[in-house]
Tab-separated table of C-alpha atoms and ligand atoms in Angstrom:
chain	number	residue	atom	x	y	z
A	830	MET	CA	-62.871	31.045	39.548
A	831	TYR	CA	-59.683	33.004	39.948
A	832	CYS	CA	-59.734	36.715	39.348
A	833	PRO	CA	-56.939	37.870	36.990
A	834	LYS	CA	-56.551	41.065	39.041
A	835	CYS	CA	-56.482	40.044	42.707
A	836	PHE	CA	-55.770	36.301	42.133
A	837	ASN	CA	-58.427	35.297	44.644
A	838	ASP	CA	-61.056	32.684	43.998
A	839	THR	CA	-63.691	35.399	43.895
A	840	LEU	CA	-64.670	35.613	40.261
A	841	SER	CA	-68.109	34.546	39.178
A	842	VAL	CA	-70.346	34.835	36.181
A	843	HIS	CA	-72.995	37.563	36.098
A	844	SER	CA	-76.544	36.274	36.452
A	845	ARG	CA	-77.208	37.784	33.038
A	846	GLY	CA	-74.969	38.622	30.150
A	847	VAL	CA	-73.937	37.810	26.625
A	848	ALA	CA	-72.512	34.453	25.623
A	849	LYS	CA	-70.426	34.434	22.432
A	850	LEU	CA	-69.486	31.450	20.310
A	851	LEU	CA	-66.339	30.863	18.263
A	852	PHE	CA	-65.778	27.932	15.902
A	853	ASN	CA	-62.163	27.471	14.743
A	854	GLY	CA	-61.807	31.091	15.786
A	855	LYS	CA	-64.665	32.153	13.473
A	856	GLN	CA	-68.074	33.462	14.276
A	857	MET	CA	-71.115	34.827	12.554
A	858	ASP	CA	-72.271	38.254	13.689
A	859	THR	CA	-75.212	36.479	15.247
A	860	SER	CA	-73.141	33.848	17.093
A	861	GLN	CA	-74.118	35.245	20.442
A	862	PHE	CA	-77.099	35.285	22.760
A	863	LEU	CA	-78.313	36.832	25.959
A	864	TYR	CA	-78.762	34.652	28.994
A	865	ASN	CA	-80.404	35.352	32.317
A	866	ILE	CA	-79.852	32.708	34.960
A	867	LYS	CA	-82.530	34.183	37.211
A	868	GLN	CA	-85.280	34.164	34.595
A	869	GLU	CA	-84.423	31.199	32.409
A	870	SER	CA	-84.127	27.530	33.230
A	871	PRO	CA	-80.868	25.735	32.396
A	872	GLU	CA	-82.803	23.875	29.677
A	873	GLN	CA	-83.829	27.158	28.077
A	874	ILE	CA	-80.243	28.402	28.087
A	875	TYR	CA	-78.961	25.127	26.596
A	876	GLU	CA	-81.638	25.425	23.941
A	877	LYS	CA	-80.364	28.882	22.972
A	878	LEU	CA	-76.845	27.511	22.784
A	879	ARG	CA	-78.031	24.667	20.558
A	880	GLU	CA	-79.862	27.090	18.264
A	881	LYS	CA	-76.742	29.179	17.796
A	882	ILE	CA	-74.576	26.122	17.162
A	883	ALA	CA	-77.112	24.858	14.608
A	884	GLU	CA	-77.254	28.273	12.953
A	885	PHE	CA	-73.472	28.335	12.527
A	886	PHE	CA	-73.279	24.764	11.221
A	887	GLN	CA	-76.058	25.417	8.747
A	888	TRP	CA	-74.106	28.383	7.409
A	889	TYR	CA	-70.797	26.508	7.493
A	890	SER	CA	-72.272	23.512	5.667
A	891	GLY	CA	-72.570	25.717	2.565
A	892	PHE	CA	-68.787	26.175	2.383
A	893	GLN	CA	-66.910	24.416	-0.437
A	894	ASN	CA	-63.892	23.294	1.550
A	895	LYS	CA	-64.887	22.633	5.098
A	896	SER	CA	-61.960	22.144	7.428
A	897	PRO	CA	-63.044	20.135	10.455
A	898	ILE	CA	-64.162	22.093	13.494
A	899	LYS	CA	-61.274	21.570	15.913
A	900	LYS	CA	-61.781	24.457	18.215
A	901	PHE	CA	-64.908	25.673	19.944
A	902	GLU	CA	-65.225	28.441	22.464
A	903	VAL	CA	-68.200	29.782	24.330
A	904	PHE	CA	-67.232	32.737	26.421
A	905	SER	CA	-68.489	35.857	28.103
A	906	GLN	CA	-67.134	39.124	29.383
A	907	ASP	CA	-69.842	39.334	31.992
A	908	PHE	CA	-67.949	38.229	35.056
A	909	VAL	CA	-67.643	39.977	38.357
A	910	CYS	CA	-65.121	39.798	41.221
A	911	LYS	CA	-66.389	39.913	44.799
A	912	ASN	CA	-63.514	42.236	45.613
A	913	ASN	CA	-64.872	44.712	43.065
A	914	CYS	CA	-61.807	44.468	40.871
A	915	LYS	CA	-62.053	46.422	37.655
A	916	LEU	CA	-61.506	43.856	34.927
A	917	ASP	CA	-59.792	45.018	31.741
A	918	ILE	CA	-62.145	45.740	28.864
A	919	GLY	CA	-62.132	42.776	26.539
A	920	THR	CA	-61.235	40.240	29.208
A	921	LYS	CA	-63.223	37.132	28.395
A	922	PHE	CA	-63.760	33.893	30.240
A	923	THR	CA	-64.991	30.538	29.114
A	924	LEU	CA	-68.484	29.506	30.131
A	925	LEU	CA	-67.601	25.814	29.875
A	926	ASN	CA	-68.079	24.204	33.240
A	927	ILE	CA	-69.275	27.573	34.548
A	928	LEU	CA	-72.626	28.021	32.870
A	929	PHE	CA	-72.516	24.918	30.669
A	930	ASN	CA	-71.360	21.410	31.376
A	931	ALA	CA	-68.550	20.823	28.868
A	932	GLN	CA	-69.542	17.223	28.188
A	933	LYS	CA	-73.092	18.237	27.410
A	934	VAL	CA	-71.848	20.958	25.075
A	935	TYR	CA	-69.687	18.429	23.175
A	936	GLU	CA	-72.739	16.225	22.762
A	937	ILE	CA	-74.746	19.116	21.336
A	938	LEU	CA	-71.872	19.962	18.979
A	939	GLU	CA	-71.697	16.383	17.721
A	940	GLU	CA	-75.450	16.104	17.249
A	941	GLU	CA	-75.775	19.361	15.354
A	942	ALA	CA	-72.635	18.712	13.274
A	943	SER	CA	-74.002	15.388	12.076
A	944	LYS	CA	-77.366	17.020	11.304
A	945	TYR	CA	-75.645	19.494	8.966
A	946	SER	CA	-72.844	17.157	7.790
A	947	VAL	CA	-70.142	19.374	9.231
A	948	PRO	CA	-66.846	17.577	9.981
A	949	ILE	CA	-65.955	17.883	13.619
A	950	ASP	CA	-63.089	16.681	15.793
A	951	ILE	CA	-64.463	16.487	19.306
A	952	LYS	CA	-61.175	15.129	20.691
A	953	SER	CA	-59.294	18.252	19.651
A	954	ILE	CA	-62.130	20.433	20.896
A	955	SER	CA	-62.155	18.821	24.321
A	956	LYS	CA	-58.362	19.058	24.575
A	957	GLY	CA	-58.447	22.743	23.810
A	958	SER	CA	-60.862	23.654	26.564
B	1148	LIG	ZN1	-60.503	40.377	41.967
């Protein structure tokens, strides 16, 4: 990944950090989880992601007027540049196709959305990321 400071392809995700989720720009306070690549298997990390998606959809399914989910972000601030660049506080990067395969994430979103009868527009979501 390219570093926004030195513009070299030297940026990579921390082996552990916090992943945050946004749905149509919204999140619950709990729409985040800790991951640790060195201690957890990819399956375990996907499972945490699924849990958080399910938790949001369960909450969202109680809304009166549900606009379809058209935007989904999973991001982290826990990235590091090999050149030791100091990244600006608040700089966030997507974890799609870094920590998570985007296609697999869309599948999880669709499965959980149908479980909780939440309208979702996967085409728009995949265009946006
Ligand atoms: Zn850099």
